[in-house]
Amino acid sequence: MWMVLLYGVATFMETGVGVWMFGRMFPERKSSSEYRWAKMILLTLLILTTYTMHRAYGQEYIYEKFFFIVVYAGVMISDAILYKYRDFFRINKKTEKIILFSYISIMLTWQYWVSYVSFGIIAIANLYLPFFLLLFYKCDFIQAYLWEVLYLVNIGLAKILYIYIIGMIKHRRIENFLFSKSVHFYAGVVYLLIFYVLFLIIQKNFCVEKWLKDLLTDCKKMILFVALSECSILYFLLTMNWGYIENRELIISFGVISGIALILLFVLARFWAKSIYTEKNILEVRNNVIASQYEELNESYKKYRCLIHDERHMMDYIEECIGTGNFSEAQKIIKKSRNKFSERYYWTGITVLDNVISIEKRKMDNMNIEFHIETDVTDIVMEDIDIIILLENLFDNAIEAVEKCANKKEIKFSIKNINSMLVLKLWNSSCKKPKVKKERFVTDKHDSKGHGWGLESVKYIVKKYDGIIEFEYTEMFFQTVIMIEGE
């Protein structure tokens, strides 16, 4: 009994750690209605495998097949009714998630009790979990599948090492661990629990999810290659010897798994260092923007101190004109003073947007850049500091590109709320096609150190809010389109 409970705890931890890490890479869906098909498949798989496992390992009675058919039909009909009348029968999404996760964990515990390592289950990514992840997290099926295979195959390699060590000590065959439900040791569960704890420690210290999400998003082919390679190695280790385990097999497996661990640690360290370098540069960009804002604020403060000082003298002069009856001169001075306050400060009605646009508009005026703006926005979706940094970087890049043009100098800016989505477009004329290296725009300045990270900072902010960013460019223009879903 205790052995079964320990296996349940280990399975719960294995499944839970995998889902938890995936949840740190991909945020939860606000609504799963468009992925109801994934839920239908998941429920079908759970009920079908429950029936097949019961049939394989339990005594079957004639009525049980009809019982499972009725249960399946009842579950599907109930789900359809609840969806149709979801405004009246609202099920808490968190509760639904916990119920499905618990059911999956129970089924996987059953599977692991039968087979300590199952290559087939690894190849199909635990069968249930890709659909579970697709249902509750903002990802596609390929990302969910690749993550589960990669996660499970590395756990499988760790289990192989245990099989060879215990198999040699207890004088067992590999097949005893793969096809026999009678070979169970407390050491096997404790070993897995220690492994999962170490896995969590590595994740906490190296922030694996930060760069792993980028790999699952942009480098699916590479992840697929790594997963296939590790699966091939696992299959080789599983089929290397069907006799009793000896020192030779243990040495080979230990060497292979150690080599894989070293390679993974090297890759982990490399991406961790790259992540630190990227964050350092993005932070530098953010600091530069904040410093620029401070300088602009300081200049505005000086400017308005001068205006207040000048206004005091002007009021004295107007008072003198009125006192002497020279009203035409007073009127003339008042008209001239209005020109000092003719600069436009109201663009959207949102203070932070108006301030940034006004700052950038002054830069454009100094360079004789034609500026067009369209606004229909009531909610900027993002935090103030993020919208400031995003717009400052976009405008600075646009102004820098337009400044190099000899003829047409033009920038067009549009920001609108369409339903609950913020849609932002910035278009600028250009005289040169931008350089792109490894999906990153690079500067053509001679002093390139510290430059070229503006758009990377913009991408970082858009990704933070699970938005979409698109670039369109030729030798004549450059356009950035950003779409971010609101709450």
XYZ file of C-alpha atoms in Angstrom:
487
model
C 0.000 0.000 0.000
C 2.763 2.432 0.972
C 4.612 1.554 -2.222
C 1.570 2.468 -4.331
C 1.167 5.762 -2.470
C 4.846 6.598 -2.995
C 4.511 5.843 -6.694
C 1.500 8.151 -6.759
C 3.492 10.939 -5.091
C 6.386 10.461 -7.530
C 4.034 10.489 -10.528
C 2.247 13.553 -9.190
C 5.590 15.333 -8.799
C 6.819 14.288 -12.248
C 3.627 15.424 -13.966
C 3.251 18.489 -11.755
C 6.817 19.725 -12.266
C 6.435 19.370 -16.042
C 3.127 21.274 -16.085
C 4.454 23.898 -13.651
C 7.527 24.580 -15.788
C 5.399 24.782 -18.924
C 3.088 27.210 -17.124
C 6.064 29.473 -16.401
C 6.897 29.510 -20.112
C 3.369 29.944 -21.469
C 0.634 31.872 -19.614
C -2.792 30.401 -18.939
C -5.599 30.877 -21.435
C -8.369 33.226 -20.385
C -10.819 31.141 -22.396
C -10.507 27.586 -23.699
C -13.686 27.613 -25.795
C -11.856 27.508 -29.140
C -9.912 24.444 -27.959
C -12.913 22.372 -26.886
C -11.801 19.732 -29.375
C -8.651 19.220 -27.251
C -10.844 18.694 -24.201
C -13.015 16.184 -26.087
C -9.935 14.223 -27.176
C -8.495 14.331 -23.644
C -11.725 13.029 -22.069
C -11.982 10.326 -24.738
C -8.412 9.183 -24.100
C -8.888 9.141 -20.319
C -12.082 7.076 -20.438
C -10.783 4.752 -23.172
C -7.487 4.028 -21.380
C -9.351 3.526 -18.095
C -11.412 0.841 -19.804
C -8.453 -0.833 -21.568
C -6.320 -0.883 -18.396
C -9.198 -2.318 -16.386
C -9.738 -4.959 -19.057
C -6.038 -5.842 -19.148
C -5.435 -6.039 -15.394
C -8.838 -6.714 -13.891
C -11.669 -9.203 -14.265
C -14.168 -8.117 -16.911
C -17.892 -8.657 -16.572
C -20.280 -8.646 -19.522
C -21.997 -5.420 -18.525
C -18.797 -3.377 -18.014
C -18.328 -2.543 -21.700
C -21.823 -1.049 -21.822
C -21.159 0.741 -18.540
C -18.110 2.524 -19.995
C -20.046 3.395 -23.161
C -22.809 4.955 -21.053
C -20.241 6.829 -18.926
C -18.500 8.165 -22.033
C -21.779 9.277 -23.624
C -22.867 10.875 -20.344
C -19.603 12.812 -19.974
C -19.719 14.103 -23.560
C -23.390 15.097 -23.388
C -22.892 16.800 -20.006
C -19.894 18.721 -21.342
C -21.879 19.849 -24.403
C -24.813 20.992 -22.222
C -22.519 22.859 -19.820
C -20.840 24.606 -22.742
C -24.135 25.575 -24.393
C -25.547 26.977 -21.152
C -22.225 28.221 -19.777
C -23.787 31.555 -18.777
C -26.035 29.709 -16.308
C -23.778 26.793 -15.300
C -20.339 28.296 -14.959
C -17.668 25.808 -13.826
C -14.580 27.262 -12.231
C -11.689 26.801 -14.666
C -9.225 26.112 -11.853
C -11.481 23.357 -10.478
C -11.766 21.775 -13.917
C -7.986 21.919 -14.309
C -7.381 20.253 -10.922
C -9.896 17.463 -11.664
C -8.352 16.663 -15.055
C -4.804 16.850 -13.675
C -5.677 14.483 -10.810
C -7.308 12.009 -13.204
C -4.222 12.112 -15.469
C -1.899 11.577 -12.488
C -3.882 8.514 -11.362
C -3.723 7.003 -14.860
C 0.013 7.652 -15.126
C 0.606 6.129 -11.680
C -1.084 2.997 -12.971
C 1.152 3.057 -16.044
C 4.369 3.526 -14.031
C 3.349 0.735 -11.655
C 3.200 -1.599 -14.650
C 6.362 -0.309 -16.337
C 9.076 1.776 -14.651
C 10.165 3.123 -18.061
C 7.939 2.968 -21.139
C 9.516 4.075 -24.403
C 6.103 4.063 -26.089
C 4.603 6.416 -23.500
C 7.579 8.772 -23.887
C 7.220 8.751 -27.689
C 3.557 9.773 -27.446
C 4.351 12.339 -24.721
C 2.307 10.643 -21.962
C -0.672 10.605 -24.329
C -2.828 13.013 -22.303
C -0.558 15.907 -21.417
C -0.121 17.657 -24.812
C -3.916 18.058 -24.991
C -4.064 19.153 -21.343
C -1.386 21.822 -21.918
C -3.024 22.983 -25.148
C -6.366 23.321 -23.372
C -5.142 25.469 -20.481
C -2.054 27.334 -21.766
C -1.365 29.738 -24.631
C 0.637 27.413 -26.854
C 0.238 25.254 -29.926
C 0.101 21.462 -29.991
C 3.652 21.089 -31.370
C 5.101 23.143 -28.495
C 3.195 21.078 -25.907
C 4.206 17.786 -27.540
C 7.900 18.679 -27.930
C 8.103 19.872 -24.327
C 6.600 16.663 -22.945
C 8.827 14.407 -25.065
C 11.964 16.375 -24.144
C 11.013 16.395 -20.458
C 10.080 12.704 -20.323
C 13.047 11.392 -22.294
C 15.489 13.079 -19.893
C 13.625 11.589 -16.941
C 13.751 8.255 -18.786
C 17.537 8.521 -19.111
C 17.782 9.174 -15.365
C 15.594 6.102 -14.713
C 17.824 3.947 -16.938
C 20.787 4.692 -14.698
C 18.773 3.516 -11.685
C 17.672 0.352 -13.546
C 21.258 -0.628 -14.333
C 22.505 0.035 -10.794
C 19.646 -1.781 -9.011
C 19.530 -4.490 -11.685
C 23.176 -5.331 -11.103
C 22.815 -5.267 -7.299
C 19.562 -7.289 -7.241
C 20.573 -9.537 -10.171
C 17.649 -8.539 -12.408
C 17.057 -8.224 -16.139
C 16.057 -4.971 -17.874
C 12.789 -6.577 -18.955
C 11.872 -7.045 -15.289
C 11.606 -3.259 -14.959
C 9.851 -2.744 -18.296
C 7.211 -5.467 -18.428
C 6.760 -6.729 -14.881
C 4.461 -5.125 -12.336
C 5.969 -7.184 -9.530
C 9.470 -5.624 -9.441
C 9.189 -2.547 -7.227
C 11.651 -1.081 -4.740
C 11.343 1.873 -2.390
C 14.722 3.032 -3.698
C 13.187 3.596 -7.139
C 10.650 6.078 -5.795
C 13.134 7.843 -3.500
C 15.577 8.126 -6.409
C 12.913 9.830 -8.548
C 11.861 12.203 -5.771
C 15.490 13.292 -5.269
C 15.843 13.741 -9.031
C 12.750 15.993 -9.205
C 14.024 18.113 -6.303
C 17.392 18.556 -8.073
C 15.505 19.419 -11.249
C 13.602 22.167 -9.408
C 16.838 23.540 -7.913
C 18.456 23.738 -11.370
C 15.380 25.453 -12.772
C 15.300 27.989 -9.937
C 18.979 28.924 -10.258
C 19.259 28.969 -14.049
C 15.708 30.201 -14.924
C 15.459 27.539 -17.617
C 11.974 28.584 -18.704
C 13.163 31.987 -19.965
C 15.270 30.651 -22.823
C 13.406 27.359 -23.233
C 10.272 29.256 -24.272
C 12.285 30.993 -26.999
C 13.539 27.611 -28.205
C 10.026 26.134 -28.266
C 8.784 29.207 -30.129
C 11.595 29.888 -32.598
C 13.705 26.702 -32.768
C 11.214 23.824 -32.961
C 13.344 21.908 -35.467
C 16.335 22.015 -33.135
C 14.226 20.834 -30.176
C 12.835 18.033 -32.362
C 16.367 16.971 -33.343
C 17.508 16.922 -29.695
C 14.403 14.969 -28.620
C 14.838 12.398 -31.423
C 18.541 11.999 -30.615
C 17.853 11.416 -26.921
C 14.994 9.026 -27.737
C 17.357 7.022 -29.966
C 19.932 6.833 -27.163
C 17.247 5.796 -24.667
C 15.998 3.077 -27.019
C 19.563 1.799 -27.469
C 20.091 1.613 -23.704
C 16.760 -0.170 -23.219
C 17.483 -2.808 -25.865
C 21.244 -3.157 -25.344
C 20.954 -6.313 -23.264
C 18.002 -8.569 -22.407
C 20.055 -10.781 -20.109
C 21.098 -10.122 -16.540
C 22.651 -6.698 -16.031
C 26.418 -6.735 -15.622
C 29.224 -4.217 -15.061
C 29.703 -3.676 -18.795
C 26.144 -2.419 -19.327
C 26.367 -0.241 -16.213
C 29.610 1.386 -17.400
C 28.208 2.011 -20.897
C 24.958 3.480 -19.589
C 26.765 5.620 -17.017
C 29.165 6.935 -19.672
C 26.405 7.708 -22.171
C 24.134 9.395 -19.635
C 27.055 11.353 -18.145
C 27.951 12.549 -21.641
C 24.373 13.661 -22.278
C 24.275 15.402 -18.885
C 27.508 17.273 -19.656
C 26.223 18.344 -23.073
C 22.944 19.524 -21.557
C 24.790 21.411 -18.817
C 26.985 23.055 -21.455
C 23.929 24.068 -23.489
C 22.214 25.240 -20.293
C 25.227 27.358 -19.290
C 25.525 28.791 -22.809
C 21.897 29.839 -23.014
C 21.972 31.107 -19.435
C 24.978 33.310 -20.273
C 23.253 34.476 -23.453
C 20.094 35.247 -21.484
C 22.094 37.286 -18.951
C 23.823 39.176 -21.775
C 20.494 39.931 -23.460
C 18.889 41.082 -20.211
C 21.928 43.272 -19.488
C 21.636 45.020 -22.854
C 17.869 45.423 -22.583
C 18.286 46.848 -19.081
C 20.879 49.266 -20.456
C 18.397 50.384 -23.113
C 15.712 50.895 -20.448
C 18.132 52.916 -18.306
C 19.082 55.068 -21.301
C 15.418 55.785 -21.996
C 14.816 56.720 -18.357
C 17.911 58.967 -18.415
C 16.626 60.586 -21.616
C 13.247 61.180 -19.970
C 14.983 62.791 -16.992
C 16.996 65.118 -19.260
C 13.831 66.056 -21.139
C 12.042 66.750 -17.866
C 14.970 68.868 -16.681
C 14.945 70.877 -19.926
C 11.190 71.413 -19.628
C 11.655 72.609 -16.050
C 14.295 75.147 -17.138
C 12.130 76.259 -20.046
C 9.093 76.952 -17.884
C 11.154 78.711 -15.212
C 12.278 81.084 -17.958
C 8.678 81.506 -19.119
C 7.539 82.368 -15.595
C 10.398 84.838 -15.246
C 9.597 86.442 -18.622
C 5.878 86.476 -17.912
C 6.394 88.576 -14.779
C 8.135 91.277 -16.841
C 5.496 90.988 -19.559
C 2.669 91.483 -17.035
C 4.436 94.603 -15.706
C 4.680 95.950 -19.263
C 1.000 95.201 -20.032
C -0.012 96.869 -16.766
C 1.951 99.953 -17.788
C 0.288 99.972 -21.248
C -3.176 99.754 -19.719
C -2.327 102.464 -17.211
C -1.270 104.837 -20.011
C -4.231 103.855 -22.220
C -2.048 102.221 -24.873
C -4.448 99.292 -25.415
C -3.253 98.450 -28.932
C 0.281 97.866 -27.642
C -1.051 95.643 -24.820
C -3.105 93.641 -27.337
C -0.071 93.267 -29.580
C 2.054 91.898 -26.700
C -0.693 89.439 -25.683
C -0.933 88.066 -29.251
C 2.820 87.587 -29.414
C 2.883 85.805 -26.061
C 0.288 83.288 -27.266
C 2.753 81.939 -29.811
C 4.985 80.789 -26.976
C 2.203 78.447 -25.826
C 1.153 77.204 -29.252
C 2.899 73.819 -28.888
C 0.421 70.967 -28.858
C 0.387 68.819 -25.723
C -2.933 67.000 -26.090
C -2.880 63.982 -28.415
C -4.781 61.084 -26.842
C -6.050 62.221 -23.458
C -3.756 59.698 -21.754
C -1.027 61.644 -19.958
C 1.833 59.199 -20.414
C 1.152 58.874 -24.155
C 0.766 62.617 -24.631
C 4.061 63.299 -22.863
C 6.041 60.794 -24.945
C 4.479 61.953 -28.223
C 5.160 65.612 -27.356
C 8.817 64.851 -26.599
C 9.268 62.969 -29.869
C 7.326 65.627 -31.809
C 9.810 68.289 -30.684
C 12.675 66.133 -31.975
C 10.884 65.766 -35.323
C 10.213 69.502 -35.566
C 13.908 70.232 -35.045
C 14.724 67.909 -37.966
C 11.858 69.089 -40.216
C 10.203 65.668 -40.172
C 6.552 65.551 -41.222
C 4.441 63.825 -38.559
C 0.954 62.291 -38.906
C -0.971 60.771 -36.027
C -4.221 58.807 -35.600
C -5.482 58.014 -32.116
C -8.543 56.311 -30.720
C -7.355 54.874 -27.445
C -8.742 54.699 -23.918
C -6.610 51.883 -22.461
C -2.886 51.378 -23.121
C -2.996 47.863 -21.576
C 0.648 48.101 -20.425
C 2.318 49.655 -17.397
C 3.401 53.279 -17.875
C 7.136 52.531 -17.781
C 6.736 49.831 -20.451
C 4.769 52.021 -22.871
C 7.326 54.819 -22.376
C 10.274 52.550 -23.169
C 8.457 50.900 -26.070
C 7.468 54.180 -27.746
C 10.795 55.900 -27.059
C 12.689 53.063 -28.747
C 10.314 52.880 -31.711
C 10.335 56.641 -32.281
C 14.107 56.931 -31.825
C 14.698 54.222 -34.437
C 12.206 55.866 -36.800
C 13.728 59.345 -36.377
C 17.232 57.934 -36.836
C 16.183 56.266 -40.112
C 14.305 59.312 -41.451
C 17.180 61.641 -40.566
C 19.344 59.853 -43.154
C 16.838 60.499 -45.949
C 17.588 63.394 -48.273
C 14.090 63.762 -49.729
C 10.971 62.410 -48.057
C 11.071 62.764 -44.270
C 7.860 61.404 -42.833
C 6.619 59.455 -39.809
C 3.079 58.105 -39.327
C 1.855 56.911 -35.954
C -1.412 55.170 -35.126
C -2.601 53.829 -31.775
C -6.116 52.449 -31.295
C -8.214 50.165 -29.130
C -10.006 47.608 -31.291
C -12.387 45.741 -29.000
C -10.110 44.785 -26.073
C -6.923 44.850 -28.138
C -4.329 47.613 -28.347
C -3.112 48.040 -31.936
C -0.075 50.250 -32.482
C 1.496 51.093 -35.860
C 4.559 53.193 -36.585
C 5.578 53.856 -40.192
C 8.597 55.858 -41.310
C 10.175 56.659 -44.644
C 13.589 55.171 -45.253
C 16.405 55.251 -47.768
C 18.093 51.979 -46.856
C 16.928 48.443 -46.135
C 17.790 47.447 -42.542
C 20.340 44.728 -41.834
C 19.004 41.576 -40.214
C 21.232 38.971 -38.573
C 19.768 35.896 -36.885
C 16.281 37.477 -36.794
C 17.689 40.566 -35.092
C 18.018 44.049 -36.565
C 21.583 45.317 -36.329
C 22.854 48.875 -36.463
C 25.027 50.159 -39.292
C 26.834 52.589 -36.994
C 30.616 52.306 -36.781
C 30.349 52.265 -32.986
C 27.944 49.342 -32.836
C 28.575 48.407 -29.201
C 25.489 49.174 -27.158
C 23.404 49.832 -30.269
C 20.870 47.637 -32.011
C 19.136 46.651 -28.777
C 16.255 49.120 -29.046
C 13.997 46.814 -31.041
C 15.078 43.862 -28.894
C 13.812 45.802 -25.884
C 10.543 46.414 -27.753
C 10.228 42.682 -28.521
C 10.918 41.892 -24.866
C 8.083 44.179 -23.726
C 5.633 42.800 -26.309
C 6.500 39.250 -25.249
C 5.960 40.235 -21.603
C 2.315 41.013 -22.445
C 1.924 37.981 -24.770
C 1.481 40.309 -27.713
C 2.323 40.053 -31.403
C 4.913 42.209 -33.161
C 5.392 42.324 -36.933
C 7.880 44.199 -39.087
C 7.452 45.166 -42.726
C 10.188 46.968 -44.613
C 11.729 47.777 -47.978
C 14.348 50.289 -49.081
C 11.580 52.936 -49.052
C 9.898 52.425 -45.661
C 9.894 50.585 -42.333
C 6.717 49.710 -40.412
C 6.179 48.153 -36.992
C 2.792 46.717 -35.983
C 2.125 45.676 -32.379
C -1.026 43.956 -31.099
C -1.576 43.294 -27.399
C -4.707 41.744 -25.923
C -6.175 43.580 -22.932
C -7.637 42.045 -19.815
